[in-house]
Short mmCIF file of C-alpha atoms and ligand atoms in Angstrom, two decimals:
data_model
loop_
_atom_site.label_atom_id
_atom_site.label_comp_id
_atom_site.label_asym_id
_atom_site.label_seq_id
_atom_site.Cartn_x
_atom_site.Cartn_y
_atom_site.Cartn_z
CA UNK A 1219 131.97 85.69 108.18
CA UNK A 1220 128.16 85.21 108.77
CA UNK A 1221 126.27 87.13 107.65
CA UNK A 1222 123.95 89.93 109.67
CA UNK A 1223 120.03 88.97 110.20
CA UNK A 1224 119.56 91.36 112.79
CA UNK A 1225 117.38 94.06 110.76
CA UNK A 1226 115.42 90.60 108.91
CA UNK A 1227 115.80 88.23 106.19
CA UNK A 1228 113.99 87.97 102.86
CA UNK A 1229 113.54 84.73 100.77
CA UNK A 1230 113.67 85.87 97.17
CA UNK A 1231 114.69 83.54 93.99
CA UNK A 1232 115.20 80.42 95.61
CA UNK A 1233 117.79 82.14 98.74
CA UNK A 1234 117.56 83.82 102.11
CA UNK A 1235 119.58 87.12 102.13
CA UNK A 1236 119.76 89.68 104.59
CA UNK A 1237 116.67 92.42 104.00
CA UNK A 1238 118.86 94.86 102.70
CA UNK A 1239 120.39 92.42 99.93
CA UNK A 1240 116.58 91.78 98.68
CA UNK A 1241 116.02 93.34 95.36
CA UNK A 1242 112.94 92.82 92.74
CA UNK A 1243 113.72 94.14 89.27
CA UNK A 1244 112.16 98.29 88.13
CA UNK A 1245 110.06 96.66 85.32
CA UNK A 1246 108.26 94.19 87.43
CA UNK A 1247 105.08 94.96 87.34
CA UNK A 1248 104.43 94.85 91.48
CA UNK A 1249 106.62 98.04 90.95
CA UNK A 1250 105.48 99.60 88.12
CA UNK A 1251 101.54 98.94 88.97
CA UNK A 1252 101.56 98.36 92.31
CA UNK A 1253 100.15 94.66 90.82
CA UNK A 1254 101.20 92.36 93.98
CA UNK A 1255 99.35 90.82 96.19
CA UNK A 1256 100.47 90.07 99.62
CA UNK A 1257 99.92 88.45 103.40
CA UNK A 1258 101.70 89.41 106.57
CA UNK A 1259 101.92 86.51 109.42
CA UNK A 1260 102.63 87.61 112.80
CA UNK A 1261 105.77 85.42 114.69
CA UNK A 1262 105.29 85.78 118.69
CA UNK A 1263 107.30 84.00 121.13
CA UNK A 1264 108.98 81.88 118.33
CA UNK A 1265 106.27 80.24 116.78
CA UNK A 1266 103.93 81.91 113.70
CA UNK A 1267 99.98 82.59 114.68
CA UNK A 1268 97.56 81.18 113.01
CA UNK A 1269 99.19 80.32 109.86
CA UNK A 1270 97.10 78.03 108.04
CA UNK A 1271 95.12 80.97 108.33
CA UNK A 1272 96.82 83.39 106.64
CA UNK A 1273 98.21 80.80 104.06
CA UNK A 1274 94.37 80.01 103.05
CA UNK A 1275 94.46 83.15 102.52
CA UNK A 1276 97.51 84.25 100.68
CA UNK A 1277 96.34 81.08 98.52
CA UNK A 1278 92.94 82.59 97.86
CA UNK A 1279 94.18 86.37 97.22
CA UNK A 1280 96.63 84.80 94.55
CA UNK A 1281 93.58 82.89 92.69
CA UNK A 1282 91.54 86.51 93.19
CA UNK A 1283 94.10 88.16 91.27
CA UNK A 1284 94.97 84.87 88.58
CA UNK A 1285 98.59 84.61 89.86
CA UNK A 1286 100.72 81.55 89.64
CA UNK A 1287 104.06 82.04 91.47
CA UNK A 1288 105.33 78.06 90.78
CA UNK A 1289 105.51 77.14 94.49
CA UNK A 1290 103.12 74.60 96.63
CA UNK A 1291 101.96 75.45 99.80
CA UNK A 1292 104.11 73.29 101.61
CA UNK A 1293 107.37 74.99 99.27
CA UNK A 1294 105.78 78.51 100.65
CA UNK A 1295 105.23 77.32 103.85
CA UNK A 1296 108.83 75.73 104.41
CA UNK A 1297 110.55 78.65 102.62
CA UNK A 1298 109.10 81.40 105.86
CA UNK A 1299 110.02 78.53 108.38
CA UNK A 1300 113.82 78.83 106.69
CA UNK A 1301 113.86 82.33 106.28
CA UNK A 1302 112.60 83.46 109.79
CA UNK A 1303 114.56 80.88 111.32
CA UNK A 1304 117.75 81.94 109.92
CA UNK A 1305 116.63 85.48 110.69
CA UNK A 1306 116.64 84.76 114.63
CA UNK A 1307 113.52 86.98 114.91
CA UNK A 1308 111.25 85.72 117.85
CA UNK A 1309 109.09 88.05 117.27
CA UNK A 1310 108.41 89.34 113.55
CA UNK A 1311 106.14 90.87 110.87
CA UNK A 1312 106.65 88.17 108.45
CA UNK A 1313 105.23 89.26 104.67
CA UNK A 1314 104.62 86.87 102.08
CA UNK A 1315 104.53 88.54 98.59
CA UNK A 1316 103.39 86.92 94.93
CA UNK A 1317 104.18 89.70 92.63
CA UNK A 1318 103.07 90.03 88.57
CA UNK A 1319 106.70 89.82 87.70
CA UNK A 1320 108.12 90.78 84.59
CA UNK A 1321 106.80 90.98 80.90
CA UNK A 1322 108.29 87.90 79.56
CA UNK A 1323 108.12 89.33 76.23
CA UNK A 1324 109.65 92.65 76.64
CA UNK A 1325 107.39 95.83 76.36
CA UNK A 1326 104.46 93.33 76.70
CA UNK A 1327 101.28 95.20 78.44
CA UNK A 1328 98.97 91.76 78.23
CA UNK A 1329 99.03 90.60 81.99
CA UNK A 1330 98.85 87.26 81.20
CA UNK A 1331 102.44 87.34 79.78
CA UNK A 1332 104.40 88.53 82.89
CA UNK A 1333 106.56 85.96 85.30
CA UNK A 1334 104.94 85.75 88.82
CA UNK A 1335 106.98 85.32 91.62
CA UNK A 1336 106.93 84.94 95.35
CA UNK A 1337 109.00 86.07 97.73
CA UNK A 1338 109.30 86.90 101.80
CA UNK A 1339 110.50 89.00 103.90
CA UNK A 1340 110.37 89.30 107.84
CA UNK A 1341 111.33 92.23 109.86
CA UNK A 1342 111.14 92.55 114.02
CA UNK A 1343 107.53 92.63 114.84
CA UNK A 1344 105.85 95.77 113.48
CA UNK A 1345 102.98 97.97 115.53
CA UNK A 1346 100.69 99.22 113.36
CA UNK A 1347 99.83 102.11 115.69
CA UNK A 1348 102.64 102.62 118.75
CA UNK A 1349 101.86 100.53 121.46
CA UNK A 1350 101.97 103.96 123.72
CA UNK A 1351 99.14 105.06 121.25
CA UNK A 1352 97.42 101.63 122.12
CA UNK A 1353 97.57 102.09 125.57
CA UNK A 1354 96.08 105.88 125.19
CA UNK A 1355 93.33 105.01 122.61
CA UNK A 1356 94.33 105.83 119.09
CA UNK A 1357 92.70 109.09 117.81
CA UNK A 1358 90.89 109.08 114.10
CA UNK A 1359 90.07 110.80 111.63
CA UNK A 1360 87.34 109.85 109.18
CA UNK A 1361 87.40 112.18 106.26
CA UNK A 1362 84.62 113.08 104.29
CA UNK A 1363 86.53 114.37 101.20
CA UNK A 1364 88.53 111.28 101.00
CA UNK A 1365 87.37 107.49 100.45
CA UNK A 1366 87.78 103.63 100.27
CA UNK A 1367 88.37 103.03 96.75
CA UNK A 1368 85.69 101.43 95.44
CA UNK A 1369 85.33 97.37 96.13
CA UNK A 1370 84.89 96.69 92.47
CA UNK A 1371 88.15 98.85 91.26
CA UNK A 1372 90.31 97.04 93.56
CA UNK A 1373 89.08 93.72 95.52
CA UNK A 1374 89.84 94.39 98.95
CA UNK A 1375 89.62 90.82 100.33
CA UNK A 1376 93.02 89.83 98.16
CA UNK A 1377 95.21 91.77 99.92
CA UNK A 1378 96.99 94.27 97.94
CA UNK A 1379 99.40 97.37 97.40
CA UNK A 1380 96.80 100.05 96.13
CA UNK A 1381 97.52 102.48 99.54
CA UNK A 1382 96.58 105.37 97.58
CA UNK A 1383 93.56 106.27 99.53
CA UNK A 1384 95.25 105.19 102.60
CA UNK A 1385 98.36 107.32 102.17
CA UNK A 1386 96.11 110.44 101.44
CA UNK A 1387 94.47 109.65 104.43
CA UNK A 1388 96.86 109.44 106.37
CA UNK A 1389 98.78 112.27 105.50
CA UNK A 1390 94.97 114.58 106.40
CA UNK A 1391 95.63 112.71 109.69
CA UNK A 1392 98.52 113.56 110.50
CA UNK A 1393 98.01 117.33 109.36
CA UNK A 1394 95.65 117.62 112.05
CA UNK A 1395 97.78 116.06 114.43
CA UNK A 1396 95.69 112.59 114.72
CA UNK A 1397 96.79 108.94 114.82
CA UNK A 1398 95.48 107.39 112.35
CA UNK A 1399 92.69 107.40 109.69
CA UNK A 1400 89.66 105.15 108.91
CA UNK A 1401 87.83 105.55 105.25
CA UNK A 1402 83.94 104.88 104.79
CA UNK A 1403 83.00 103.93 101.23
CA UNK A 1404 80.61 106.49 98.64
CA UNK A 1405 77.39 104.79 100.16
CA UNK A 1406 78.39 106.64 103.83
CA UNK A 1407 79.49 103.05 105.37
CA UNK A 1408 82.66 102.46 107.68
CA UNK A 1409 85.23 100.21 105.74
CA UNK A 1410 88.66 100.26 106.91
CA UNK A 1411 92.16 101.70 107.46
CA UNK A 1412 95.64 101.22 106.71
CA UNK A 1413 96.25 97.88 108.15
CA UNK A 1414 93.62 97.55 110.05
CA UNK A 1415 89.79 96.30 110.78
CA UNK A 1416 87.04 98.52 112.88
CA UNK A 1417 84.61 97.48 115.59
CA UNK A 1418 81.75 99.34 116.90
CA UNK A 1419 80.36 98.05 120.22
CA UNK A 1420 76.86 98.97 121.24
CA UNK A 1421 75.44 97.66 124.49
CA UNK A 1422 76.58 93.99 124.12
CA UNK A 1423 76.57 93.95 120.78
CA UNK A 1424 80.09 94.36 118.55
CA UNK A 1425 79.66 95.10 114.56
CA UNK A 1426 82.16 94.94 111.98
CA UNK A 1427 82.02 96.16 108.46
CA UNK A 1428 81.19 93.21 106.25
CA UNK A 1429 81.87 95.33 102.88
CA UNK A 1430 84.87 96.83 101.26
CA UNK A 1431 86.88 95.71 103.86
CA UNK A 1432 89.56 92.53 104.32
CA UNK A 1433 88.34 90.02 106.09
CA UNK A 1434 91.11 90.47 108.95
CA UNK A 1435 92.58 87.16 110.65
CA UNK A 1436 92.74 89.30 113.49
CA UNK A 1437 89.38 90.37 112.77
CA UNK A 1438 88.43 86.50 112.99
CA UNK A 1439 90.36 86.06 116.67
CA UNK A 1440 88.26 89.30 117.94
CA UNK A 1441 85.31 87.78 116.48
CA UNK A 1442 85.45 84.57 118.36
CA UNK A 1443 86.86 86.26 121.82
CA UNK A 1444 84.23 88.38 121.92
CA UNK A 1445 81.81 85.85 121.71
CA UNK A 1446 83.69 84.00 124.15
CA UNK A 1447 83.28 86.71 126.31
CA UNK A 1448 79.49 86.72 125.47
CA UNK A 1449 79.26 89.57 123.24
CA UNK A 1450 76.94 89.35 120.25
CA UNK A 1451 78.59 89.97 117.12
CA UNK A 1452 77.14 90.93 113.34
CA UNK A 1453 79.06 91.10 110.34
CA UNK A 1454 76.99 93.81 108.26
CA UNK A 1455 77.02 97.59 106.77
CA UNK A 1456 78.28 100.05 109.42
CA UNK A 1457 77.09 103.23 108.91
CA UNK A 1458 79.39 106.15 109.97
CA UNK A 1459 76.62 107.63 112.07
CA UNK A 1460 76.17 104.12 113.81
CA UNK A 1461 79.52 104.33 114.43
CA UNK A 1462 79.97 107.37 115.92
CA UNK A 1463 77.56 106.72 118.42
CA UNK A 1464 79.35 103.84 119.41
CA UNK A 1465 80.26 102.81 123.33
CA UNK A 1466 82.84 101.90 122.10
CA UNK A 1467 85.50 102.16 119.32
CA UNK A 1468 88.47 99.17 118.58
CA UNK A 1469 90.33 98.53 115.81
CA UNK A 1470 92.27 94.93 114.70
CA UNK A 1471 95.44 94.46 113.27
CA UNK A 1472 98.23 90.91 112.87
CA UNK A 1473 100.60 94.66 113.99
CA UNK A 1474 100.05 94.94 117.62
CA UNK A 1475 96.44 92.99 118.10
CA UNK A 1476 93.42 95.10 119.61
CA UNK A 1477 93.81 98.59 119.31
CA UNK A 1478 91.46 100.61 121.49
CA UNK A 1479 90.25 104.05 119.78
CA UNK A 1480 89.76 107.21 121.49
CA UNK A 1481 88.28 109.61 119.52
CA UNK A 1482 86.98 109.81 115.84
CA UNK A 1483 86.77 113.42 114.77
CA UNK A 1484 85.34 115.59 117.24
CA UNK A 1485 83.66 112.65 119.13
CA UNK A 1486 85.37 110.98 122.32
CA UNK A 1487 84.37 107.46 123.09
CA UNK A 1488 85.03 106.41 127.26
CA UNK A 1489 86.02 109.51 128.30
CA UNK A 1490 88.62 110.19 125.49
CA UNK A 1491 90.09 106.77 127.23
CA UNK A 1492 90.26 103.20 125.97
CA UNK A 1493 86.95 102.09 126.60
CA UNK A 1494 86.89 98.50 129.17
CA UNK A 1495 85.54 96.08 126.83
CA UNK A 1496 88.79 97.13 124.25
CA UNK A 1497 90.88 96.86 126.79
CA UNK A 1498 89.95 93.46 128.17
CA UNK A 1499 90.25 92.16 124.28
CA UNK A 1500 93.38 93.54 123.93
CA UNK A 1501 94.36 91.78 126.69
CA UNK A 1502 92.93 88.43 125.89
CA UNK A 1503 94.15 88.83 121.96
CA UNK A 1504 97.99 88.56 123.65
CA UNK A 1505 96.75 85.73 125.59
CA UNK A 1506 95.65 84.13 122.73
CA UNK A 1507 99.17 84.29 121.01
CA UNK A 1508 100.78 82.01 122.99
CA UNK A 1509 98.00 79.78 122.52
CA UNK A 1510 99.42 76.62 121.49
CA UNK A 1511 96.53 75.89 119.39
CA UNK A 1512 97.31 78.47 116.95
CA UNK A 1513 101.07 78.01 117.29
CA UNK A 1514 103.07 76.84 114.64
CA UNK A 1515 106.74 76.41 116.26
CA UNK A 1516 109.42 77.54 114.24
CA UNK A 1517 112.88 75.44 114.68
CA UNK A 1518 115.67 78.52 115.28
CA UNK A 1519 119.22 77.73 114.13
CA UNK A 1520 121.51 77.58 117.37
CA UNK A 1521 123.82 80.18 117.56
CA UNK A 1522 127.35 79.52 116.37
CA UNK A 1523 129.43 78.58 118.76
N1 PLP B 1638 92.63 95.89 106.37
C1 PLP B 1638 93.74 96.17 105.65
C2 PLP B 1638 93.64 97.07 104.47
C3 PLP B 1638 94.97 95.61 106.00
O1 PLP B 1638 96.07 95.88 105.27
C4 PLP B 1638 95.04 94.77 107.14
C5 PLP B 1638 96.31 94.17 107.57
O2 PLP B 1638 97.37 94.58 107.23
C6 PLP B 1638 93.88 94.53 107.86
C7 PLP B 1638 92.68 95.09 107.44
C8 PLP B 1638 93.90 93.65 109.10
O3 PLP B 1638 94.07 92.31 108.73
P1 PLP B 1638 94.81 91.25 109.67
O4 PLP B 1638 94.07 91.20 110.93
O5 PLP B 1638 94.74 89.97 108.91
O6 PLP B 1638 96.19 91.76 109.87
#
């Protein structure tokens, strides 16, 4: 009987499996300290987005955090193709994971002696923040008692597991019955939130935190439509105050694209409505999916017969 892809497919130790059949061992270090560092390419209409991309920069998070998982890029790249075309997902959050492994040497606490690995997994596309939240304006909060762990404890441009902050964050959030949350660093700058990038648009100018922050692939597509759409852009600190006196708020995410925001704290942006210039780049960000420059096609198993 074949087997069932419906809820995903993970490629872990060499086979595709379904996601429920994926298991990593409870002394790998990814598991015991969250030491794993990770990239998440979006699958839209059938084909990935971007994903040189995102592979330059799963490549350069791995060197960031001295990780050798064995594989070339073309064994990484042709093990997603495999495993999210045998999933039949058309559209998918695919994750690509290289993970500290196991002490060879058992009881070992010298990182230098543990067996990296990689493995995948994809799921059916996943929306950071509901796409009814989206379509509202996502409301924030940006705590004051809680913040962006510091850049030079954990390196926020190799993509990682350390959600501690975020988590916290998120649970204040929800407490108060908000969305989401976004976390400004111990300096009183704007960073980032959990899974996403922030944009403050003043007049016709966007800004984007350049510090403590990933440097979003989505971020990068926002980036160049909003220039298309002849908006200056700057890449620089982002003071909270700045960016509460924002026009506008939007956030960026490979989950569900341009996210217009609402309301941060007690401040409403537009009304307490997505704001027109988020809106239109939302817009043009699912536009630029099916973009067949960015495309990479991914060749789907046909159906048995
Ligand atoms: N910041 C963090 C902490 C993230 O985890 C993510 C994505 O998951 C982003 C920003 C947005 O990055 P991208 O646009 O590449 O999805």
């Amino acid at each position: 009987m074949s087997k069932d892809f419906s809820d995903g497919a993970a490629w872990i130790r060499g086979s595709i499996v379904p996601i429920a059949e994926a298991t990593i061992g409870v002394t790998d270090w990814a598991l015991t300290h969250s030491d794993v560092t990770y990239d998440v390419v979006p699958v839209w209409e059938g084909a990935f987005f971007r994903l040189p991309d995102y592979l330059d920069r799963f490549e350069h998070s791995m060197q960031a955090c001295r990780m050798d998982v064995g594989l070339s890029r073309a064994e990484i790249e042709a093990a997603l193709h495999d495993m999210v075309a045998r999933s039949g997902l058309r559209a998918s959050y695919c994750a690509l994971v290289a993970a500290r492994g196991a002490p060879i040497i058992p009881g070992s606490r010298d990182p230098r002696e543990c067996a990296n690995h990689f493995y995948a997994w994809c799921v059916p596309y996943v929306h950071v923040l509901k796409p009814e939240v989206a379509e509202a304006g996502a409301r924030l909060l940006l705590p004051d008692d809680i913040h962006r762990i510091p850049d030079d404890s954990v390196n926020p441009r190799a993509k990682n597991y350390h959600w501690g902050d975020f988590t916290q964050g998120l649970f204040a959030a929800k407490d108060q019955g908000l969305d989401n949350v976004v976390l400004s660093d111990h300096a009183g700058n704007v960073t980032e939130g959990p899974g996403f990038n922030i944009f403050a648009l003043k007049g016709d100018t966007v800004v984007t935190p350049d510090r403590g922050v990933l440097e979003g692939i989505t971020r990068r597509t926002v980036l160049e439509l909003a220039r298309e759409a002849g908006l200056k852009t700057e890449i620089r600190a982002l003071p909270i105050a700045e960016l509460l006196q924002a026009d506008e708020v939007f956030l960026s995410t490979s989950g569900g694209g341009v996210i217009p925001v609402s309301q941060i704290n007690e401040r409403t942006f537009s009304n307490g409505r997505p704001g027109p210039t988020a809106t239109r780049l939302r817009a043009s960000y699912f536009d630029r999916l099916t973009d067949p420059t960015y495309r990479t096609e991914i060749a789907y198993e046909p159906a048995p017969a």
